Amino acid sequence: MKIDHIGIAVESLDQALAPYRDCLGLEAGDVDEVEDQGVRVAMLPVGETRIELLEPTRDDSPVRKFLTRRGPGIHHIAVEVDNIEETLDRFRAAGARLINDTPQTGAGGSRIAFIHPSSVGGVLLELVQHGR
Ligand code: CO
């Protein structure tokens, strides 16, 4: 198990990418648009994990709402799991507030689900299961 990525909400991918690229030497792969979540996503590999920069693509995007309410910053932490349904079931049984009852499609064809910050210490938690 590991931190799959740390999601950071930004107003502009182009602007936000510059210091990671120019000062840290991190290279983003292709920018991916995730229609379901209303975001454009740039993933920056950092050792075993990644930084995920998120730019909203529409006004009803959850990331747009986050930026309006709180400004740019850490939006979520994503943990890789082997079986996302089983993990969701455990959160459900523990009485956690689930944002997604069933897995959604995430960046790169992964399957993802979010747990509400109020159930996990105040930071939105994303579960990620990668395809094999
Ligand atoms: Co994410």
PDB file of N, CA and C and ligand atoms in Angstrom, residues 5 52 76 126, ligand 1:
ATOM      1  N   HIS A   5      -1.151   9.361  -4.887  1.00  0.00           N
ATOM      2  CA  HIS A   5      -0.848  10.739  -5.271  1.00  0.00           C
ATOM      3  C   HIS A   5      -1.447  11.709  -4.270  1.00  0.00           C
ATOM      4  N   GLU A  52      -0.643  15.423  -8.165  1.00  0.00           N
ATOM      5  CA  GLU A  52      -1.697  15.575  -9.174  1.00  0.00           C
ATOM      6  C   GLU A  52      -2.201  17.018  -9.128  1.00  0.00           C
ATOM      7  N   HIS A  76      -6.943  16.650  -1.974  1.00  0.00           N
ATOM      8  CA  HIS A  76      -7.175  15.299  -1.473  1.00  0.00           C
ATOM      9  C   HIS A  76      -5.867  14.512  -1.427  1.00  0.00           C
ATOM     10  N   GLU A 126      -9.145   9.876  -1.387  1.00  0.00           N
ATOM     11  CA  GLU A 126      -9.483   9.172  -2.623  1.00  0.00           C
ATOM     12  C   GLU A 126      -8.915   7.754  -2.545  1.00  0.00           C
TER      13      GLU A 126
HETATM   14 CO    CO B   1      -6.789  12.247  -7.364  1.00  0.00          CO
END
